[in-house]
Short mmCIF file of C-alpha atoms and ligand atoms in Angstrom, two decimals:
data_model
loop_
_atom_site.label_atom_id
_atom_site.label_comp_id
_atom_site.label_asym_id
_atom_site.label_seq_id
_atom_site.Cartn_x
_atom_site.Cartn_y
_atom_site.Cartn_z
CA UNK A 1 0.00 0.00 0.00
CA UNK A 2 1.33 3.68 -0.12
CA UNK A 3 0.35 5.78 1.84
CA UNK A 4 0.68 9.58 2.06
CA UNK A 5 1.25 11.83 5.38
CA UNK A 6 0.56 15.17 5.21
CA UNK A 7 2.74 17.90 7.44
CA UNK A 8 6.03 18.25 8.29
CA UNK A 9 6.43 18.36 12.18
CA UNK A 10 7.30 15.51 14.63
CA UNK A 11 4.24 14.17 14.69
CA UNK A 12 4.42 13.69 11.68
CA UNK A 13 7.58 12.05 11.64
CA UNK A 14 5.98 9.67 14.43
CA UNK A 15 3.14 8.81 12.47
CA UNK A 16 5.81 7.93 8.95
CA UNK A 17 7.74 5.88 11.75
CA UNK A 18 5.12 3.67 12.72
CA UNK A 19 3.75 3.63 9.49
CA UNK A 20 7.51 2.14 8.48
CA UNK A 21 6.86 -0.46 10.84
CA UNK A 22 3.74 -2.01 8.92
CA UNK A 23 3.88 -5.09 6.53
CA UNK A 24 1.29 -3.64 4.49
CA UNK A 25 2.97 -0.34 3.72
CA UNK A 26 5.32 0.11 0.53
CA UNK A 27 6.03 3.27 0.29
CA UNK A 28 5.23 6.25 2.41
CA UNK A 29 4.89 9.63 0.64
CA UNK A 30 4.64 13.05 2.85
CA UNK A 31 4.17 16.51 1.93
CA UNK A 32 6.09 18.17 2.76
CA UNK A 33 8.01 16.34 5.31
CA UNK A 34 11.43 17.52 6.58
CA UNK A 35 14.75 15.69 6.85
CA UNK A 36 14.02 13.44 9.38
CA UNK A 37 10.89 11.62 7.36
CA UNK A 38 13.04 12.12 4.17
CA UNK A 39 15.30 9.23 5.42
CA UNK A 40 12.32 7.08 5.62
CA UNK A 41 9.46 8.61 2.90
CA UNK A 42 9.44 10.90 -0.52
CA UNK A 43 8.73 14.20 0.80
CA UNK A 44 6.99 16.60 -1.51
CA UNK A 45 7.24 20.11 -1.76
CA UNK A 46 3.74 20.91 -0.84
CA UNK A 47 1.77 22.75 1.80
CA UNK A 48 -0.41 21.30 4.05
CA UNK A 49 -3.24 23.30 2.56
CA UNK A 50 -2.80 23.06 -0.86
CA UNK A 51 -5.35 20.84 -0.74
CA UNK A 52 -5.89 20.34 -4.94
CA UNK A 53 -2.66 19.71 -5.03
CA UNK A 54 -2.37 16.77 -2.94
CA UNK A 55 -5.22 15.26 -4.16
CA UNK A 56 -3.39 15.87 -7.45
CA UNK A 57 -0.46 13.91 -5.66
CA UNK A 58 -2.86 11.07 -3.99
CA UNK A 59 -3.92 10.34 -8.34
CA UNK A 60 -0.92 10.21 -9.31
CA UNK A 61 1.08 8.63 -6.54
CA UNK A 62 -1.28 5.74 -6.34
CA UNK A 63 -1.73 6.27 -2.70
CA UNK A 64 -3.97 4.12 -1.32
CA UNK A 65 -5.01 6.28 1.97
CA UNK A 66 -3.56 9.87 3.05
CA UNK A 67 -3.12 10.58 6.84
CA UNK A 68 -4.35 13.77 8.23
CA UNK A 69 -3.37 15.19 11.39
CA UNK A 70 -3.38 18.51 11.13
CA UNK A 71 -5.80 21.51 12.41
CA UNK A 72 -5.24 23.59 9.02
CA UNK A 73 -6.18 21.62 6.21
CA UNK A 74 -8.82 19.56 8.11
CA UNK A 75 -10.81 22.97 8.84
CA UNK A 76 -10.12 23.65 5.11
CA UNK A 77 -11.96 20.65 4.48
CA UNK A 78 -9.05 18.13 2.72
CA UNK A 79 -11.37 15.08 4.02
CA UNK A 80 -14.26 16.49 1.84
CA UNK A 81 -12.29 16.93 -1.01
CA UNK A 82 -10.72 13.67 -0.78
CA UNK A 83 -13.61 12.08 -0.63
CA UNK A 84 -15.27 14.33 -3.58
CA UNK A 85 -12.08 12.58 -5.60
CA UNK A 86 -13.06 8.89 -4.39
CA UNK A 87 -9.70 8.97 -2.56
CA UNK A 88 -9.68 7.48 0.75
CA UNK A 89 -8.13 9.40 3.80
CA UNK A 90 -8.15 9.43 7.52
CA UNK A 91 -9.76 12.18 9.24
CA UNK A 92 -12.89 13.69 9.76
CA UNK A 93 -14.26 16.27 7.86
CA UNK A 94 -14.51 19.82 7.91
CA UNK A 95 -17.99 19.83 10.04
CA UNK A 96 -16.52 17.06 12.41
CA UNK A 97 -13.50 18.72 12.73
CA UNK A 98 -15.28 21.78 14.01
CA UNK A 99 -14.96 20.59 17.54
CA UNK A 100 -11.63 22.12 17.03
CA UNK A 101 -11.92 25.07 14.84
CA UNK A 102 -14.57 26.61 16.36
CA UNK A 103 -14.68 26.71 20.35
CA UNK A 104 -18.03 28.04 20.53
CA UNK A 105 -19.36 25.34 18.46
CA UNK A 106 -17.55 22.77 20.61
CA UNK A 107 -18.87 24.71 23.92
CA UNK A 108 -22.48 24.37 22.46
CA UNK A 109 -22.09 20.67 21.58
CA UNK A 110 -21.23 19.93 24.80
CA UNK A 111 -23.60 21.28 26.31
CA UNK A 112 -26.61 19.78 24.51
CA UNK A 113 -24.85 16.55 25.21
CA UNK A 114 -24.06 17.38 28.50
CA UNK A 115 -20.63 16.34 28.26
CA UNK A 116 -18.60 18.19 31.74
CA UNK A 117 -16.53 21.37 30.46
CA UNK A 118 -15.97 24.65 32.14
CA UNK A 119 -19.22 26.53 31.93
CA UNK A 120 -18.62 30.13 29.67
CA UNK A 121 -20.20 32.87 28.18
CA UNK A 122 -19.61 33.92 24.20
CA UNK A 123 -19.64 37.78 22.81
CA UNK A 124 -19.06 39.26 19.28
CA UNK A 125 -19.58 42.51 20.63
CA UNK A 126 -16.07 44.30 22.64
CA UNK A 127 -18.31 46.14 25.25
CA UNK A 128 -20.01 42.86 26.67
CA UNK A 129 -17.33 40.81 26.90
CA UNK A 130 -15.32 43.96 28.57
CA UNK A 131 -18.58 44.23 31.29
CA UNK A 132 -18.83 40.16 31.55
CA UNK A 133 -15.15 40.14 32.46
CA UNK A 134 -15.73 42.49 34.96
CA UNK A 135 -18.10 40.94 36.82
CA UNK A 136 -16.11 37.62 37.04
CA UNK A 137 -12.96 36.56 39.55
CA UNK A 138 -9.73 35.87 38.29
CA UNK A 139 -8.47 33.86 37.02
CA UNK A 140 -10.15 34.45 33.81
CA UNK A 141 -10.02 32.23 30.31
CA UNK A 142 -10.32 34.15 27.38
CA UNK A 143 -10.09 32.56 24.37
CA UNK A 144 -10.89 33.64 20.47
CA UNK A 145 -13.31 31.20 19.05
CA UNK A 146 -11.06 30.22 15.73
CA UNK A 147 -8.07 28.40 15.19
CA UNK A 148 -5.12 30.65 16.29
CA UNK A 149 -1.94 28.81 15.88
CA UNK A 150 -1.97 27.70 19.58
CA UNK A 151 -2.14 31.32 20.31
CA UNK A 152 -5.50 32.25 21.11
CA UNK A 153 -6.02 31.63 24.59
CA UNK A 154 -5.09 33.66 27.46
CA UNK A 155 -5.02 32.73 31.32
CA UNK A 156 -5.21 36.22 32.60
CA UNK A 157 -4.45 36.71 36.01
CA UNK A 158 -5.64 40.01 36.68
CA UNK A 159 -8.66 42.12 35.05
CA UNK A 160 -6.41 43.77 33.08
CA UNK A 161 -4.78 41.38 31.22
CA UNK A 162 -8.03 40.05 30.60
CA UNK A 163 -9.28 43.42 28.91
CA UNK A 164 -5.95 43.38 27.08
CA UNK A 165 -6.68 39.56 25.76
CA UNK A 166 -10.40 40.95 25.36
CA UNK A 167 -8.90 43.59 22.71
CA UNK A 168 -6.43 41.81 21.34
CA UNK A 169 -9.35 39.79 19.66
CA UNK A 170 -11.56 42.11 18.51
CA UNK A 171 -8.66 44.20 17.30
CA UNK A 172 -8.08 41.68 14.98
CA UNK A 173 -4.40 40.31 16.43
CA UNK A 174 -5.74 36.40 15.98
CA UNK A 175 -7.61 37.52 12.52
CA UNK A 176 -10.83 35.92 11.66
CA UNK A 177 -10.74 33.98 14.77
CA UNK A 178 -11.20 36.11 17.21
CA UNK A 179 -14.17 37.77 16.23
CA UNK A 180 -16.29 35.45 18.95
CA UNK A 181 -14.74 35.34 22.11
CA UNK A 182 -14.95 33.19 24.56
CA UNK A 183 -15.13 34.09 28.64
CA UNK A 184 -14.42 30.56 30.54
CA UNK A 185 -14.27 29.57 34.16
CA UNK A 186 -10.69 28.58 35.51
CA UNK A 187 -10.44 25.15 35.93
CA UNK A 188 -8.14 23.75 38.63
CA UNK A 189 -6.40 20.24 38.20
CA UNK A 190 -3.81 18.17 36.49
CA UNK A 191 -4.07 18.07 32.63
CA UNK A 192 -3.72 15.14 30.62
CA UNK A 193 -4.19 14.39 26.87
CA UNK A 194 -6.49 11.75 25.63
CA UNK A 195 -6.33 10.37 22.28
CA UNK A 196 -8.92 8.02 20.77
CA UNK A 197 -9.74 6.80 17.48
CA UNK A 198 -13.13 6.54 15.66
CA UNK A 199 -14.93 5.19 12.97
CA UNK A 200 -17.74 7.27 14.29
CA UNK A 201 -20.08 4.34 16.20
CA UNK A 202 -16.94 2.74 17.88
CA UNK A 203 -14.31 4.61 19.68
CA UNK A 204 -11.07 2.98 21.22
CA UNK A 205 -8.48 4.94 23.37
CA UNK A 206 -4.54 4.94 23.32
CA UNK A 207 -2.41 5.45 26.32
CA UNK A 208 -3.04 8.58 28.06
CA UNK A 209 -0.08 11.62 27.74
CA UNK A 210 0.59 14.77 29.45
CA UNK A 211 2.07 17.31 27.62
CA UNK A 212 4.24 20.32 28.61
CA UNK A 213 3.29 23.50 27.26
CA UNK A 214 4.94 26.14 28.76
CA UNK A 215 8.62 27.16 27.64
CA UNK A 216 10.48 27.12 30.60
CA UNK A 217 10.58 24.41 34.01
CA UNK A 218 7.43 24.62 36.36
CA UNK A 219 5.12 25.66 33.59
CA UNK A 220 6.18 29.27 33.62
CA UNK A 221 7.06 31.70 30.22
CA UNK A 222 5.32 31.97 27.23
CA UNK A 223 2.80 29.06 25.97
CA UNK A 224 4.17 26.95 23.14
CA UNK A 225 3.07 24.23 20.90
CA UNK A 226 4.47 21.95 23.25
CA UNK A 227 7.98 21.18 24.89
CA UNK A 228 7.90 17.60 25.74
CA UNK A 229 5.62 14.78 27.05
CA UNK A 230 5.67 11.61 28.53
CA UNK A 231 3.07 8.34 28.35
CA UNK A 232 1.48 6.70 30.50
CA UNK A 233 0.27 9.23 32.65
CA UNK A 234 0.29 7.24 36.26
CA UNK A 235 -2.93 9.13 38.13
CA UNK A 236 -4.89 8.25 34.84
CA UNK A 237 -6.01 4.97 36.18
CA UNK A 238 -8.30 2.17 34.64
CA UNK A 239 -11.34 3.69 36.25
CA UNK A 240 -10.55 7.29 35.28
CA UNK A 241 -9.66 6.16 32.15
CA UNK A 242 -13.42 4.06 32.24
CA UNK A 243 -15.24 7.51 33.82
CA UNK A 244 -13.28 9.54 30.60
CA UNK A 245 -14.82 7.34 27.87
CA UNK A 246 -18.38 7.25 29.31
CA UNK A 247 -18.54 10.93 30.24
CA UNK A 248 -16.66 12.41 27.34
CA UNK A 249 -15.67 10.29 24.24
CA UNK A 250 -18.99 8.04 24.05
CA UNK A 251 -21.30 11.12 23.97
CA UNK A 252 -19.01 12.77 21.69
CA UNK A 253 -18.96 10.11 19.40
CA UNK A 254 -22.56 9.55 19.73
CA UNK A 255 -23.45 12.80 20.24
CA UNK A 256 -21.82 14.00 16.77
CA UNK A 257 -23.36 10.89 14.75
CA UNK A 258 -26.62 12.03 16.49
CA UNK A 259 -26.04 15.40 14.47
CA UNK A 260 -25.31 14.04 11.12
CA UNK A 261 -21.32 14.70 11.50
CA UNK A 262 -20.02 11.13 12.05
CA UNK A 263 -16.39 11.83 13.59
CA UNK A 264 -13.74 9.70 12.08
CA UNK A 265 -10.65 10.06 12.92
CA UNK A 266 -8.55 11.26 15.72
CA UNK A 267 -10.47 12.71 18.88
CA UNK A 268 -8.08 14.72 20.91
CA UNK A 269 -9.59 15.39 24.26
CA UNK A 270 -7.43 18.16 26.39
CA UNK A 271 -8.86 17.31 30.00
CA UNK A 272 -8.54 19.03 33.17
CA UNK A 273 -9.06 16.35 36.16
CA UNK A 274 -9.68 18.04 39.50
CA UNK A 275 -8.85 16.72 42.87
CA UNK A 276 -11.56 14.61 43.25
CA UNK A 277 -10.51 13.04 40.04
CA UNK A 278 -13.01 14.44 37.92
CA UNK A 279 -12.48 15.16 34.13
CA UNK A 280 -13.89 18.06 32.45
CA UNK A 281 -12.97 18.95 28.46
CA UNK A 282 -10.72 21.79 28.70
CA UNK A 283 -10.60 21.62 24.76
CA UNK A 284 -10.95 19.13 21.51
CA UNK A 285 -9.02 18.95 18.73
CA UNK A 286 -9.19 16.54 15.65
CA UNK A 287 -5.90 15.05 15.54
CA UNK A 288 -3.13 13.64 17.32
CA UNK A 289 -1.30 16.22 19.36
CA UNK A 290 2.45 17.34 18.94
CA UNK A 291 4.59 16.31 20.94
CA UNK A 292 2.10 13.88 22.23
CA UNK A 293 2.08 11.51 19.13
CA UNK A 294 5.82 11.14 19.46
CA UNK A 295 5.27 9.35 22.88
CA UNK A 296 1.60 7.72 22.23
CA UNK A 297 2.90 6.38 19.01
CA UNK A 298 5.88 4.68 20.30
CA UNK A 299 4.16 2.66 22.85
CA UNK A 300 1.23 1.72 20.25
CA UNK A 301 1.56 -2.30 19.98
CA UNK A 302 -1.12 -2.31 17.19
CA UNK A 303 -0.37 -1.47 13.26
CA UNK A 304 -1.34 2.11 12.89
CA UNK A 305 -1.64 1.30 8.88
CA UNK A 306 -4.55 -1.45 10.22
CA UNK A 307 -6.20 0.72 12.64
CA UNK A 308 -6.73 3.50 10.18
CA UNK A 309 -8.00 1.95 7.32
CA UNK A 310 -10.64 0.06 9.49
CA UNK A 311 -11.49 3.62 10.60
CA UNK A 312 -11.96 4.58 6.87
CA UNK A 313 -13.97 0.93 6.33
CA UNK A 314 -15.74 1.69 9.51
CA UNK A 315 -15.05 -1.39 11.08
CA UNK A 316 -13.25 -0.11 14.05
CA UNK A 317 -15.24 -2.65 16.64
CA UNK A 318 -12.73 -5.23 16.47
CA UNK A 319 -10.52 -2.99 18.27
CA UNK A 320 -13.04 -1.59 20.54
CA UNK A 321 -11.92 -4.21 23.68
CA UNK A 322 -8.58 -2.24 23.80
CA UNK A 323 -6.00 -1.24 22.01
CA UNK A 324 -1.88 -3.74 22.97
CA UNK A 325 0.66 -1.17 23.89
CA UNK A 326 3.69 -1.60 25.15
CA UNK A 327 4.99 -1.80 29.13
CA UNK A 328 6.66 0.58 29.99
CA UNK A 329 7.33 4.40 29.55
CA UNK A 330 8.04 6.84 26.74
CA UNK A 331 9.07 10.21 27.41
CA UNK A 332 10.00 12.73 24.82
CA UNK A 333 12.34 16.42 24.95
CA UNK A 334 11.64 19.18 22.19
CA UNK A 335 14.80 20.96 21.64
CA UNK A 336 13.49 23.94 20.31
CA UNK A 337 15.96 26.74 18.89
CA UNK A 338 16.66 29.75 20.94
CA UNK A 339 14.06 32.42 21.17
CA UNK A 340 11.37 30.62 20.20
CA UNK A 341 8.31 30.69 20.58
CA UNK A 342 8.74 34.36 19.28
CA UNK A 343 11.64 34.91 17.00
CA UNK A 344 13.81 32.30 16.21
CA UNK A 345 16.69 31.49 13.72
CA UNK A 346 16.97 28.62 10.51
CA UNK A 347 19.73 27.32 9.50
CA UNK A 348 21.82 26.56 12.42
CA UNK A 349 23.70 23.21 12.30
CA UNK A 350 22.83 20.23 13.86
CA UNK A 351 25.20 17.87 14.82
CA UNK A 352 24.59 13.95 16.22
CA UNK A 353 28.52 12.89 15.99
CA UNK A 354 28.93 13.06 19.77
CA UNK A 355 26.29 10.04 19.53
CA UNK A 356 28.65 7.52 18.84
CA UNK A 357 30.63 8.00 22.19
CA UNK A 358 30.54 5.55 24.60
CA UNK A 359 28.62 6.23 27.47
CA UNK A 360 27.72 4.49 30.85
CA UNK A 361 24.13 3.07 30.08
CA UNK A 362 21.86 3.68 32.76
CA UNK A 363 21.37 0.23 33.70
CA UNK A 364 25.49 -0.61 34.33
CA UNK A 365 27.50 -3.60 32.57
CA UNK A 366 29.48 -2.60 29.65
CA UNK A 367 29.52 0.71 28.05
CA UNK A 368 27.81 1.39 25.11
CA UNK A 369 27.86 3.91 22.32
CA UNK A 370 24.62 6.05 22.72
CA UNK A 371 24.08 5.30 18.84
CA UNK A 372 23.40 1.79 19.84
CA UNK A 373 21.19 2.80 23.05
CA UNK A 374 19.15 4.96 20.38
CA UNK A 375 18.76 1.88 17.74
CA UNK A 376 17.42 -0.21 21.12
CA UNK A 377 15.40 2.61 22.69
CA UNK A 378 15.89 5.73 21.64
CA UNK A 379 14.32 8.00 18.49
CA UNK A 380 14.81 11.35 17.76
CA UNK A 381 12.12 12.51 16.03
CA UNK A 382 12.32 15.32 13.74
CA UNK A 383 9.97 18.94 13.63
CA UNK A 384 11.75 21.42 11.78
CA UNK A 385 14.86 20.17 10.03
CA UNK A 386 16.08 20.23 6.69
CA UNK A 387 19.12 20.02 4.77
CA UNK A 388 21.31 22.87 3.57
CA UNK A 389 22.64 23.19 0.14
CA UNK A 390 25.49 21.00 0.77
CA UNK A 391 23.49 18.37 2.51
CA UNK A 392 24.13 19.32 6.03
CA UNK A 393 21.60 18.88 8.74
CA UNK A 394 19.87 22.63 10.03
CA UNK A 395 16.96 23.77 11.47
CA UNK A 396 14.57 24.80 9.79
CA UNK A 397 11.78 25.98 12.38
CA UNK A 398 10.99 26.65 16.39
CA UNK A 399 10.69 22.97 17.47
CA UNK A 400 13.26 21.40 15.98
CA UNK A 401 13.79 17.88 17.02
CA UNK A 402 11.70 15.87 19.65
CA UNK A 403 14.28 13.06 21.52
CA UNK A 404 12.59 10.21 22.48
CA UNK A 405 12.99 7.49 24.69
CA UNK A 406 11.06 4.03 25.38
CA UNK A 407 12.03 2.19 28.45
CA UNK A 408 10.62 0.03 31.25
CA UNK A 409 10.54 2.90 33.68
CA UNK A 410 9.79 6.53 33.38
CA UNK A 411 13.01 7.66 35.00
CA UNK A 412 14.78 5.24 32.48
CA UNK A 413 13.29 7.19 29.40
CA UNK A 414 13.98 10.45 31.14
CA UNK A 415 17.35 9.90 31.81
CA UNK A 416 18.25 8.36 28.64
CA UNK A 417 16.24 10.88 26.66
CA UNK A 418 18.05 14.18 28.59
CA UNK A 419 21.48 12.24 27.84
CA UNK A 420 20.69 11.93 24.20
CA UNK A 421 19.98 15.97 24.21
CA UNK A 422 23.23 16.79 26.01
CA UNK A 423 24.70 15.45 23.62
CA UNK A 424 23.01 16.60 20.07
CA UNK A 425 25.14 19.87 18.98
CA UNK A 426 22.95 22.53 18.05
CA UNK A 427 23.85 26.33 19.15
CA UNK A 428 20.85 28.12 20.95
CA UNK A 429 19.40 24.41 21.66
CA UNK A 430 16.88 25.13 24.25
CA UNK A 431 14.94 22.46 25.99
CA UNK A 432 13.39 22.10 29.01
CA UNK A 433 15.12 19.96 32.41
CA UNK A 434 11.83 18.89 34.10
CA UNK A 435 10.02 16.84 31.19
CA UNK A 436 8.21 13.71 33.07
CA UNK A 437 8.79 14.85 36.68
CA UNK A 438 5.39 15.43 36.82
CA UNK A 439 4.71 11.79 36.32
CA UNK A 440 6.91 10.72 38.85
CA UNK A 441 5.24 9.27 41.80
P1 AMP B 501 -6.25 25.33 24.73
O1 AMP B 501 -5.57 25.91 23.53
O2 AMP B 501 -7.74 25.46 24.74
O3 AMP B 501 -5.74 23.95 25.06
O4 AMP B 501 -5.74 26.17 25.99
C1 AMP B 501 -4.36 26.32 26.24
C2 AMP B 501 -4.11 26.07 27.70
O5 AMP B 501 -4.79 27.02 28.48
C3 AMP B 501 -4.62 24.72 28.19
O6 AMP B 501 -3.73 23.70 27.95
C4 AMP B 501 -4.80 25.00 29.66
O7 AMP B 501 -3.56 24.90 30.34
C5 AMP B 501 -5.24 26.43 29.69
N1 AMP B 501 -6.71 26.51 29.77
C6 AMP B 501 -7.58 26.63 28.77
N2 AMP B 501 -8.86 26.68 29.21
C7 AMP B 501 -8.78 26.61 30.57
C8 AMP B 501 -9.75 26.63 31.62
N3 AMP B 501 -11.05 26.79 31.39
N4 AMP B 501 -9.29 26.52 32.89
C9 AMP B 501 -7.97 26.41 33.15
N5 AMP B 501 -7.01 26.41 32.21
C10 AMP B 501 -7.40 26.50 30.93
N1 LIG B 502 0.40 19.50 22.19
C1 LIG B 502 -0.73 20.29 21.97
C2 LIG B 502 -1.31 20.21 20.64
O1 LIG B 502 -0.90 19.44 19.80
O2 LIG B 502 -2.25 20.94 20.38
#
């Protein structure tokens, strides 16, 4: 079969990885990849949303099912179009996917299915929201009700940098977006990432993953895509995990078949769980997350090539019982380059050569190079890489690689993971030290 991914990050490199790993996949094809997935795929020069185009591709290619996993072209509707074309593709469609590009529309669906979320108000009009966040304690969630590049939601401690998040909107800073806003109630808790996959009747759910989205250690600076995570999640237990799937994914599922948008696909569910161990939706999105994929997909002891096609056949219910994954633990770094999220440099060398020293493994007996550590346990996963005109490895973007390590333990894959960063050559690598500790009981 070949198979095309579309995007270029580390998820996306994740997802070509595991694809590798099936005996029905060929060839894998991604557009436009970087030079991480170019060791492994054809990557072709085109965007994400250029969505004629990679139908175009999907014709001529032969490819047999495209991947989507990625917030753009999914609200742009490549699932539609796809299907228009009699191609077959994983993901849902531009009304499913709306649990993610629109908040308000995700806010309202939950509440007709009662399905537990922070209760909120909605304005398209400056001077009520401005009043409503007035009248309301802080901390106060303000969010803009379109897709925003991660960037449209604001914690604001204070009044005033609610107004300020208020204006920002309606001034236009998140464009189209944040013409809606949306007032929410803080939630307090411990968030964790839930992935499941759908056909649309049957869901089934893949080890949970908490993610780290702040730039620097103890979740303070700026907010960022995401600078690490690690799977499993240890307080996410079989009966939270139980309470999760009847409160939140079943009605979902159900609830968005009920309302003639059958979700297949990936349904992200961004939870808060409070300390009586309650979840509420803090957000959905319609794909895997990034980095969350890079440790979910690792520890996935099914063939992802299987379990999407049956999602496009709709004939998920053989997995419904559960989904094999490995034991153990998979944590994963971002090194990022310095300054982002904000303003960043390309182009910088990366360099791996110090890999092939020998180190003291973590587990004693002989040393080992960390090159054969990595082939064992170990993947670095690449976001935004490329090669120079000359061939050499650079960066080519904010996240830049996302270092990954399996092992039976969680302070294994952390300590094997942090030693693979220290020593990957990059100047301005920035990553953060703390990546796991949360999971660390
Ligand atoms: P989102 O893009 O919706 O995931 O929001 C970004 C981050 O803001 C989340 O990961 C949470 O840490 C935080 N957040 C969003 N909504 C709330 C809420 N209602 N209560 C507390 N934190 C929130
Ligand atoms: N890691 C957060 C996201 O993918 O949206």
């Amino acid at each position: 079969m070949n198979v095309l991914v579309v995007g270029s990050g580390g998820r996306e490199h994740a997802i070509c990885w595991k694809l590798n790993q099936s005996s029905h996949v060929t060839h894998i094809f991604c557009a436009p990849g970087n030079a991480g997935i170019a060791e492994i795929a054809t990557c072709v020069p085109i965007k994400p949303t250029d969505i004629t185009k990679l139908a175009e591709l999907a014709i001529a290619q032969k490819i047999d099912l495209t991947i989507v996993s990625m917030d753009e072209p999914l609200s742009l509707g490549i699932v539609d179009h796809f299907k228009e074309k009699r191609l077959r593709i994983f993901g849902p469609t531009k009304n499913a996917s709306q649990l993610e590009w629109s908040k308000y529309f995700a806010k309202e669906f939950m509440l007709r299915h009662r399905i537990p979320t922070a209760s909120y108000a909605c304005f398209d009009q400056r001077d009520f929201a401005l009043a409503y966040a007035k009248s309301q304690d802080p901390p106060i969630v303000i969010k803009a009700d379109g897709l925003a590049l991660g960037k449209g939601v604001t914690v604001a401690k204070s009044l005033e940098e609610a107004k300020i998040a208020i204006h920002d909107c309606f001034d236009g800073k998140h464009g189209q977006a944040g013409q809606k806003v949306l007032i929410e109630e803080f939630m307090k808790g411990q968030e964790v990432s839930i992935f499941a996959i759908s056909d649309g009747k049957d869901a089934a759910i893949l080890v949970p993953a908490q993610d780290y989205k702040r730039l620097l250690e103890n979740d303070e600076g700026p907010n960022t895509g995401g600078m690490g995570a690690y799977a499993p999640v240890p307080f996410v237990n079989m009966q939270l995990l139980g309470k999760i799937k009847e409160e939140i994914i079943i009605p979902t599922i159900t609830g968005m078949a009920s309302e003639g948008m059958s979700y297949q696909g990936i349904l992200y569910c961004g939870l808060m769980i409070n300390e009586k161990g309650e979840p509420k939706v803090v957000e959905f999105n319609s794909r895997f997350g990034d980095p969350e994929a890079q440790v979910v997909l690792p520890l996935l002891d099914e063939d992802l090539f299987e379990l999407c096609w049956a999602v496009t056949e709709g004939d998920l219910g053989k997995f419904k019982e559960g989904l094999h994954r490995l034991d153990g633990s998979a944590l994963c770094v971002v090194i990022a380059s310095k300054g982002y999220p904000i303003n960043y440099e390309k182009g910088i060398p990366i360099d791996f050569s110090r890999l092939n020293e020998p180190i003291e493994v973590v587990s004693g007996k002989n040393p080992q190079t960390l090159e054969s550590i990595l082939k064992a346990k170990g993947i670095i996963f690449h976001a935004g890489t490329a090669r120079d005109s000359d061939g050499r490895l650079v960066s080519n973007g904010g996240r830049v690689l996302g270092v990954t390590a399996v092992s039976d333990g969680l302070l294994d894959a952390q300590v094997l993971a942090y030693k693979l960063c220290e020593r990957i050559d990059f100047e301005g690598k920035t990553y953060r030290k703390d990546i796991g500790d949360k999971g660390m009981v």
